[in-house]
Structure formats: structure tokens, C-alpha cells
Short mmCIF file of C-alpha atoms and ligand atoms in Angstrom, two decimals:
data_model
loop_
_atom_site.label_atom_id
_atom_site.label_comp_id
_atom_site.label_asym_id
_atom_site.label_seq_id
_atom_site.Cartn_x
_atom_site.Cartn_y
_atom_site.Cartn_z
CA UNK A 1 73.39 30.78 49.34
CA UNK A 2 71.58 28.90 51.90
CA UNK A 3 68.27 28.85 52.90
CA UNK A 4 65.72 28.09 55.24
CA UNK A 5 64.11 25.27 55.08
CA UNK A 6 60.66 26.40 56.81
CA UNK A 7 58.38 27.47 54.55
CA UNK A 8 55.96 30.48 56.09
CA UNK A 9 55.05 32.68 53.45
CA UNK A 10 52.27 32.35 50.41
CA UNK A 11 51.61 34.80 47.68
CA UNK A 12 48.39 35.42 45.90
CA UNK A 13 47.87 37.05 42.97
CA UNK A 14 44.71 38.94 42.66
CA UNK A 15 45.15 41.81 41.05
CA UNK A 16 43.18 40.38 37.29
CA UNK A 17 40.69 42.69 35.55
CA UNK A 18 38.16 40.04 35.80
CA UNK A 19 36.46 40.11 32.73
CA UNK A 20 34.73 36.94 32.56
CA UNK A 21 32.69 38.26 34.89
CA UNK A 22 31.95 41.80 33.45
CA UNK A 23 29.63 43.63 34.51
CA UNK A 24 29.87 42.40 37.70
CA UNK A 25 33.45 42.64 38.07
CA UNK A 26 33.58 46.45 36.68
CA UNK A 27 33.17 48.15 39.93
CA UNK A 28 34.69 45.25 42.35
CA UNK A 29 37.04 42.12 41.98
CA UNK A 30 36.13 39.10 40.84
CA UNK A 31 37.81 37.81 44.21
CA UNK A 32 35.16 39.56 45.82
CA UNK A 33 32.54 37.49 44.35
CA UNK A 34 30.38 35.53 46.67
CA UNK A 35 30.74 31.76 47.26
CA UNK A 36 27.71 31.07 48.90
CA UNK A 37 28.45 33.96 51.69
CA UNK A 38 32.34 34.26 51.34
CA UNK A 39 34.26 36.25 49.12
CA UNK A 40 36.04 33.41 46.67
CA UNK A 41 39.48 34.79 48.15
CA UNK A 42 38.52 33.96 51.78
CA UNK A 43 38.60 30.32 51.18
CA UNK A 44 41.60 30.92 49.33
CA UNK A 45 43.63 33.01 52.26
CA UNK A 46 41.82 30.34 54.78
CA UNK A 47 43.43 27.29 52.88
CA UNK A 48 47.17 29.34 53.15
CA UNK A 49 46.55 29.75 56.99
CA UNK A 50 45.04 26.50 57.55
CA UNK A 51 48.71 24.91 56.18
CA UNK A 52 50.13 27.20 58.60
CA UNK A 53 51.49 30.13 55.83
CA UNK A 54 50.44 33.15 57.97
CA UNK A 55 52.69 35.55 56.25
CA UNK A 56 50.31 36.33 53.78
CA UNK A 57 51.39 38.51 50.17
CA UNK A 58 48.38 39.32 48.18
CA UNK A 59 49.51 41.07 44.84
CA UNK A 60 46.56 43.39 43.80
CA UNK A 61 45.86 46.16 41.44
CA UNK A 62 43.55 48.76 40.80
CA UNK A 63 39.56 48.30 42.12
CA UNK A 64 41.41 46.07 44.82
CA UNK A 65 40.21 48.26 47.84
CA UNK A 66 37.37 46.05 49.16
CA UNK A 67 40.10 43.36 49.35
CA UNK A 68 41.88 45.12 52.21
CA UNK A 69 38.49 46.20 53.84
CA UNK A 70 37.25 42.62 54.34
CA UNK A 71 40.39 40.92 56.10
CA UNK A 72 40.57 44.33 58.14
CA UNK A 73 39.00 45.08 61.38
CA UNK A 74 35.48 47.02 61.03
CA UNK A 75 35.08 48.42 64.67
CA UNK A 76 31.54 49.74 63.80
CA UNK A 77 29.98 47.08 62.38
CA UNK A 78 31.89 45.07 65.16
CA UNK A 79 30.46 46.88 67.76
CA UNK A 80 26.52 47.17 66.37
CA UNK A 81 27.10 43.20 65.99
CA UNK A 82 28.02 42.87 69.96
CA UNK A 83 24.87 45.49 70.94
CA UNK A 84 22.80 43.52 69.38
CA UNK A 85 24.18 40.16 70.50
CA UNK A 86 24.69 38.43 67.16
CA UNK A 87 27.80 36.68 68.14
CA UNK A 88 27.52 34.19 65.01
CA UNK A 89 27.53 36.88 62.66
CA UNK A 90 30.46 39.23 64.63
CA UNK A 91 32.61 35.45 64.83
CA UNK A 92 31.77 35.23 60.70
CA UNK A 93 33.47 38.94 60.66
CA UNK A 94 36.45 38.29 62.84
CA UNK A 95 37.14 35.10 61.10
CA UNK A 96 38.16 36.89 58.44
CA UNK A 97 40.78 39.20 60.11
CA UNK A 98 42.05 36.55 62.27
CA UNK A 99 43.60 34.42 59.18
CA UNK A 100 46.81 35.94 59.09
CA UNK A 101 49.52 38.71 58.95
CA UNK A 102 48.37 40.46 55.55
CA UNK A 103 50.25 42.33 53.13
CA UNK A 104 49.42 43.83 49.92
CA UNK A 105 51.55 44.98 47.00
CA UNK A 106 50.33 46.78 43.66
CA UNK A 107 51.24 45.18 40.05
CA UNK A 108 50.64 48.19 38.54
CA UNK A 109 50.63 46.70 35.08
CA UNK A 110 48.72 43.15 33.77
CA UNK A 111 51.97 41.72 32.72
CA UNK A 112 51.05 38.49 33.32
CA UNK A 113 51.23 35.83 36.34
CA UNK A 114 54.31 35.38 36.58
CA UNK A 115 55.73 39.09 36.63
CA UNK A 116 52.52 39.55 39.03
CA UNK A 117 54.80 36.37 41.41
CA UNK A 118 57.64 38.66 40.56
CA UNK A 119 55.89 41.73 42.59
CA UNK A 120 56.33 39.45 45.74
CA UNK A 121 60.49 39.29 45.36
CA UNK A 122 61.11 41.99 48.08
CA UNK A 123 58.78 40.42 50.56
CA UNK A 124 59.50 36.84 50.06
CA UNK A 125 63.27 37.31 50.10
CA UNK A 126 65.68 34.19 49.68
CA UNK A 127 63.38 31.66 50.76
CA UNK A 128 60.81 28.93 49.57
CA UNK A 129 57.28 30.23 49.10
CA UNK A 130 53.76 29.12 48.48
CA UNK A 131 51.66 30.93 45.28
CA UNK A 132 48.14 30.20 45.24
CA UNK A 133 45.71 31.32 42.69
CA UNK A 134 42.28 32.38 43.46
CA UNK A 135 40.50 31.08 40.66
CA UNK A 136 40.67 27.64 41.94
CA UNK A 137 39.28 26.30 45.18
CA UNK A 138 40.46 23.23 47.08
CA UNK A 139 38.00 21.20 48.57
CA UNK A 140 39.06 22.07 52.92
CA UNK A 141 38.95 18.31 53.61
CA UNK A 142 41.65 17.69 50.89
CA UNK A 143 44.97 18.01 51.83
CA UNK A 144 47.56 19.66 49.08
CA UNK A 145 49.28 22.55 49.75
CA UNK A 146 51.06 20.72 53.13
CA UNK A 147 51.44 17.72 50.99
CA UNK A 148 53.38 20.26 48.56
CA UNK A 149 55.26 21.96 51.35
CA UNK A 150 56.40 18.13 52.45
CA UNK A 151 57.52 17.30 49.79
CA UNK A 152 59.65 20.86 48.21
CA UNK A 153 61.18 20.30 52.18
CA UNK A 154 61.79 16.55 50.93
CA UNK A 155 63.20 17.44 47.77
CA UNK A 156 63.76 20.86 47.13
CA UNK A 157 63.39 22.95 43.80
CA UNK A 158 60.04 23.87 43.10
CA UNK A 159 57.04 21.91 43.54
CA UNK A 160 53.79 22.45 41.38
CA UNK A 161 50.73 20.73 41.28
CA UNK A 162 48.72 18.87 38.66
CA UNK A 163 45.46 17.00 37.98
CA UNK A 164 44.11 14.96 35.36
CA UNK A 165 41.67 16.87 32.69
CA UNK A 166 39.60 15.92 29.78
CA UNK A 167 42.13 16.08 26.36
CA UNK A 168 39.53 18.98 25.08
CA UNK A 169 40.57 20.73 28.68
CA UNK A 170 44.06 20.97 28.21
CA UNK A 171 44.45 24.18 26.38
CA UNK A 172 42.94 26.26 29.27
CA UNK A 173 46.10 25.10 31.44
CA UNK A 174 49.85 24.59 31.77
CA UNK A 175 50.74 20.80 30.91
CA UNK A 176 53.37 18.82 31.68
CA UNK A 177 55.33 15.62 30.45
CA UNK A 178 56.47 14.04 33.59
CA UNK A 179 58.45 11.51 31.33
CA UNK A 180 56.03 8.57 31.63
CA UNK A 181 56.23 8.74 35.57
CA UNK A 182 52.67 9.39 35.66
CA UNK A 183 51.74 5.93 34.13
CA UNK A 184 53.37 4.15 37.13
CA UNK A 185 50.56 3.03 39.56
CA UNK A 186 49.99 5.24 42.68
CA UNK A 187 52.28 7.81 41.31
CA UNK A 188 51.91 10.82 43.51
CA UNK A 189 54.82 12.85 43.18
CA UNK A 190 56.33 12.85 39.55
CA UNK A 191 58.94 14.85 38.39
CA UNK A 192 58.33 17.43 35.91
CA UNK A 193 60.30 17.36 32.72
CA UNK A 194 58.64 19.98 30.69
CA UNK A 195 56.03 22.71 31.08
CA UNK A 196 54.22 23.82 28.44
CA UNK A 197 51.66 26.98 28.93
CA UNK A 198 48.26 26.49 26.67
CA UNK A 199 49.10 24.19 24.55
CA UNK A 200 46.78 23.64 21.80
CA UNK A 201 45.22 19.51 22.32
CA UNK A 202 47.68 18.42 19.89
CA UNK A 203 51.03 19.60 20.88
CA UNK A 204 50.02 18.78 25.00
CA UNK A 205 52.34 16.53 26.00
CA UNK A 206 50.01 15.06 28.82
CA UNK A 207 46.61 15.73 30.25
CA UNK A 208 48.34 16.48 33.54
CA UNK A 209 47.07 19.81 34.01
CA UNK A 210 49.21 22.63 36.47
CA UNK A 211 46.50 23.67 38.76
CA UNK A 212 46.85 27.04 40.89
CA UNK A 213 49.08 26.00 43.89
CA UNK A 214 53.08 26.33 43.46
CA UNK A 215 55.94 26.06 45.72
CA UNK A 216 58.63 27.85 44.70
CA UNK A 217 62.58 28.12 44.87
CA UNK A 218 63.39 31.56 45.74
CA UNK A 219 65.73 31.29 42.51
CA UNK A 220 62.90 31.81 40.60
CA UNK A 221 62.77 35.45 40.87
CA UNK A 222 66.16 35.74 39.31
CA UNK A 223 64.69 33.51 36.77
CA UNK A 224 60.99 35.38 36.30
CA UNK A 225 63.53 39.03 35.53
CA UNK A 226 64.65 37.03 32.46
CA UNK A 227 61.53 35.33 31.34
CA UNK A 228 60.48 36.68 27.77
CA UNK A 229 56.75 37.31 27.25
CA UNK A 230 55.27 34.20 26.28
CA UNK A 231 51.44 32.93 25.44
CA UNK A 232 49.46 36.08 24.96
CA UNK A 233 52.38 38.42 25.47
CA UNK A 234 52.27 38.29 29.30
CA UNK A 235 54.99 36.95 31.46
CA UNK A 236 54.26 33.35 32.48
CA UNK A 237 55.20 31.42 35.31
CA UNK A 238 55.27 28.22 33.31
CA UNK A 239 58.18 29.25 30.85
CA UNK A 240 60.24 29.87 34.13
CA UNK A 241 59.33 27.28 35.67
CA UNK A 242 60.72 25.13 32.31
CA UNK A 243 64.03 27.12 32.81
CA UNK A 244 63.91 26.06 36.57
CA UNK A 245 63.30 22.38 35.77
CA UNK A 246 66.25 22.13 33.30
CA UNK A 247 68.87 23.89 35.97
CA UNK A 248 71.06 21.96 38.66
CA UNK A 249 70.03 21.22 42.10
CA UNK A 250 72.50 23.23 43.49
CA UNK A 251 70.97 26.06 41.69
CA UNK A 252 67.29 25.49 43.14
CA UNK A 253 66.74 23.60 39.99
CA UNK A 254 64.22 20.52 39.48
CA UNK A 255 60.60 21.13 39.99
CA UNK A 256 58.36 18.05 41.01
CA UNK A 257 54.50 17.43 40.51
CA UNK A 258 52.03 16.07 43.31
CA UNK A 259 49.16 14.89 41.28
CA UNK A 260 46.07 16.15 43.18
CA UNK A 261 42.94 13.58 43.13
CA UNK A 262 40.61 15.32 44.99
CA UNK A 263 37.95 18.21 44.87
CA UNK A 264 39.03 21.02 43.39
CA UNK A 265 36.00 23.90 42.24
CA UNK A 266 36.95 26.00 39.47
CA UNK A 267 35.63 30.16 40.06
CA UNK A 268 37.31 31.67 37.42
CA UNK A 269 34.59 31.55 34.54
CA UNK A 270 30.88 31.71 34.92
CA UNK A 271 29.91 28.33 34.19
CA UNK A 272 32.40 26.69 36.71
CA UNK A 273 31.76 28.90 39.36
CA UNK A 274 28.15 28.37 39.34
CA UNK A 275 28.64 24.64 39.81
CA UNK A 276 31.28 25.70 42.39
CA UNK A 277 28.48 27.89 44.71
CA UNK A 278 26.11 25.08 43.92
CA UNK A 279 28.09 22.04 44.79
CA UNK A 280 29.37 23.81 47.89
CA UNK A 281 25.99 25.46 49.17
CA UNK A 282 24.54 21.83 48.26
CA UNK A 283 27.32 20.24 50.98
CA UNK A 284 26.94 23.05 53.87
CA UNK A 285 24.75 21.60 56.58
CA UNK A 286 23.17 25.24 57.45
CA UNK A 287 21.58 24.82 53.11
CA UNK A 288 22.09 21.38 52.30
CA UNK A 289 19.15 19.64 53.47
CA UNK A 290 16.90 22.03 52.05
CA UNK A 291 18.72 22.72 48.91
CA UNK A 292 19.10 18.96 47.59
CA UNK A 293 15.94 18.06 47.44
CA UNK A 294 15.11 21.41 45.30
CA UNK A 295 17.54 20.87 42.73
CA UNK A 296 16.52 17.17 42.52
CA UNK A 297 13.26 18.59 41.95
CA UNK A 298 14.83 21.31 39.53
CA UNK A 299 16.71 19.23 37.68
CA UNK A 300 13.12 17.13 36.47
CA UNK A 301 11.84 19.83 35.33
CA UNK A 302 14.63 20.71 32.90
C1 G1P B 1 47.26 30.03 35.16
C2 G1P B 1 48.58 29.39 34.69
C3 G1P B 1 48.31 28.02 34.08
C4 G1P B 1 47.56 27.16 35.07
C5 G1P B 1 46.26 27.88 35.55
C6 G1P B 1 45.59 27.10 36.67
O1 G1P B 1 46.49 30.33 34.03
O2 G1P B 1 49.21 30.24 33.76
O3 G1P B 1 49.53 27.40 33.76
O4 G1P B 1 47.22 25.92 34.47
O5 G1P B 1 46.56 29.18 36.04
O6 G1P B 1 44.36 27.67 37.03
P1 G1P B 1 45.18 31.30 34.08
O7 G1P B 1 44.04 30.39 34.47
O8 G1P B 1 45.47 32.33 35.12
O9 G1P B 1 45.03 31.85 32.72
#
């Protein structure tokens, strides 16, 4: 079957409990939570539109309402903003509507990541797609996800992407053996040989660590309705991703790694994401200069 090339759509899965962040998440999703003064998913859905994916899937579940509420219009709030001529604050607001052509589908069960990719089948249809994952953040100024797009359009298959983490990291991620490619100097794009979800530190075959941006084959539908449960009994994008790297070009097979070497903030447990709000409040120019010396001044008294 052919396809196009062009690739315009990005799905986002964010329908998980959250419970790393319990109580806080009981009531409202984690991809509500604040970072500084946007919702973690904004920056997330801003990064998708920025690369010029304005078809935008977000696969949710229940407590997901506020989700939908902040990218949608808010006509009263809109209007008190204009009465009282706070056009910073009313821009903020329509920012967030103005980032794309929305859609929203419901899981309905946690069965894992990739059955939750799976959701996005009927609105993605026979073409390439971008999946990004909320939990992690790339630094705006750091190009990635085009670099991704360039190079699935180069080579086609799937494309994932990976970063270098500390050996005791590795069993918090999917890890691949890119066959020694990785060794080679400047080695940006590697291909992917093997994908192993969570290893434990001694069966990882690298400390190249999948990190949450993919772009996919459309064939990997066909291949997520005939992926087993694996780690933790959920459905994982990794173990069809494996299948997909071990199939034929001319099936959408091969899947390639760019290795990612710049910022990249972490939201998904409570340790990383307070670094995350701190290193980015720290950077913004409206905080910054009043915030670094603080925690300068903080950090002597610890
Ligand atoms: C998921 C993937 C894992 C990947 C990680 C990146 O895991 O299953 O392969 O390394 O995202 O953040 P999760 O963090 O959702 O458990």
C-alpha cells in the first residue's frame, strides 16, 4: 500500500492514573499539573505544533475533562479578560486554543502504552505519525521531533529516539543495542537492532535510553493487535517496535534512533519534575533574575 510521505498528525497519550503524584492527581491529571504556569501537556501539544503536526490525537481516559477545557475556547473568562484590558493574560488563554486541530479519544482500559497508541488507529489511518509522551519535556530551543520527521521521510520505518543515561537509569526505560553504531563518533542517527522494555542493569544491552518521542510506520497498528502483554502485563510499544525492526522494508520494517543531546526535563515523578519547574522557572526572564539569586542563597543554607 502506499503512503504519504507528509507527516501531519501526532498522538499523545494521556490518559495514565497518575499515581506518582497521588493525592494530587486523584481529582485531576497529572498532565494538568503546573509547570511554572502551564499545564505539563501544553508544552507538550506546543512542541507537536511548533514541528508543524497540527492534527493533534490526545488519547485520554477517565478524570480527563479539564484536558479538553483548557485547549477549548472559554468565552467568559475571554470576555472579563478584554473588559478589563488584560490582553497578556487573554493572549496566555488563546495561546492555548490556537495550537492546533484537537481530538480526543477514550482508552477505556490501562492496557498499557502501546494499546493506548493503538486507540489512535482509526484517526491516524495508513500514514506515518508522531507519538509523544507527556512525561518528558523537550527543551523549545532543541530541535528533535523535525529532526525525527527528517529523517523517518529519509528513511522510512519507524524512527524513535534515544539519549544517554546513567547504567543505574536504565531500568526505568526502553534500551536499545544499536549494534555498536553508537560508538562511532558523531553518530546521530543509528539504527536500532533490538528494543528491550525495562531491562534490569544487567541484561541492558546499552545505556541508550528510548525517550518519549516516536515516529511511527502506520504498520505498526497491525503489529500493536498482535503484541502479547509484556513488562507488567500491559501492552508495550517497545515489543512491537522489536517486531517492526526485524521486518522488511517493504513491510514498513526497520526502525532508526536519533540520539538526542540536548535538554530534556523529566515530569513524570516528583523528584524530576521539581527540578523540571525549577530549572525552567530559573531560565524564564519574567522569574529568572529574581529566582537565581534565591536559590543560590537557598542552596547555602542547606
Ligand atoms: C515509556 C516506554 C519506555 C520509554 C519511556 C520514556 O515508559 O514504555 O520504553 O523509555 O516511556 O519516558 P513509561 O515511562 O511510560 O513507563
Amino acid at each position: 500500500m502506499s503512503i504519504s510521505k507528509r507527516i501531519k498528525k501526532a498522538v499523545i497519550p494521556a490518559a495514565g492514573l497518575g499515581t506518582r503524584f497521588l493525592p494530587a492527581t486523584k481529582a485531576m491529571p497529572k498532565e494538568m499539573l503546573p509547570v511554572v504556569d502551564e499545564p505539563a501537556i501544553q508544552y507538550v501539544v506546543a512542541e507537536a505544533s511548533k514541528a508543524g503536526l497540527d492534527d493533534i490525537l490526545m488519547i485520554t481516559g477517565q478524570n480527563k475533562r479539564s484536558m479538553e477545557d483548557h485547549f477549548d475556547r472559554a468565552p467568559v473568562l475571554e470576555a472579563t479578560l478584554r473588559d478589563k484590558g488584560d490582553t497578556k493574560k487573554l493572549e496566555a488563554i488563546q495561546y492555548a486554543t490556537n495550537l492546533g486541530d484537537l481530538h480526543y479519544v477514550r482508552q477505556g482500559q490501562a492496557l498499557g502504552l502501546g494499546h493506548a497508541v493503538l486507540c489512535g488507529k482509526q484517526h491516524v489511518g495508513y500514514e506515518p505519525f508522531a507519538v509523544l509522551l507527556g512525561d518528558d519535556l523537550i527543551d523549545a530551543r532543541d530541535e528533535l521531533l523535525t529532526t525525527m520527521m527528517e529523517t523517518q521521510e529519509r528513511l522510512g520505518g519507524s524512527v524513535i529516539a534515544v539519549m544517554e543515561v546513567p547504567e543505574d537509569a536504565v531500568s526505568a526505560y526502553g534500551v536499545i543495542d544499536a549494534g555498536g553504531h553508537d560508538k562511532e563518533p558523531g553518530a546521530d542517527v543509528v539504527p536500532v537492532h533490538r528494543l528491550v522494555e525495562k531491562p534490569p542493569v544487567e541484561e541492558a544491552p546499552s545505556t541508550l535510553a528510548i525517550i518519549g518521542r516516536y515516529v511511527l510506520h502506520p504498520e505498526i497498528f497491525a503489529e500493536l493487535e498482535r503484541t502479547p502483554p509484556g513488562k507488567g502485563g500491559e501492552i508495550q510499544l517497545t515489543d512491537a517496535l522489536q517486531a517492526m525492526a526485524a521486518k522488511p522494508p517493504e513491510e514498513g520494517g526497520g526502525v532508526h534512533a536519533v540520539v538526542f543531546r540536548g535538554r530534556r526535563y523529566d515530569t513524570g515523578d516528583k523528584l524530576s519534575y521539581i527540578k523540571a519547574v525549577v530549572t525552567l522557572a530559573a531560565e524564564r526572564e519574567d522569574l529568572g533574575p529574581e529566582l537565581r539569586p534565591w536559590l543560590k542563597e537557598f542552596a547555602q543554607t542547606l
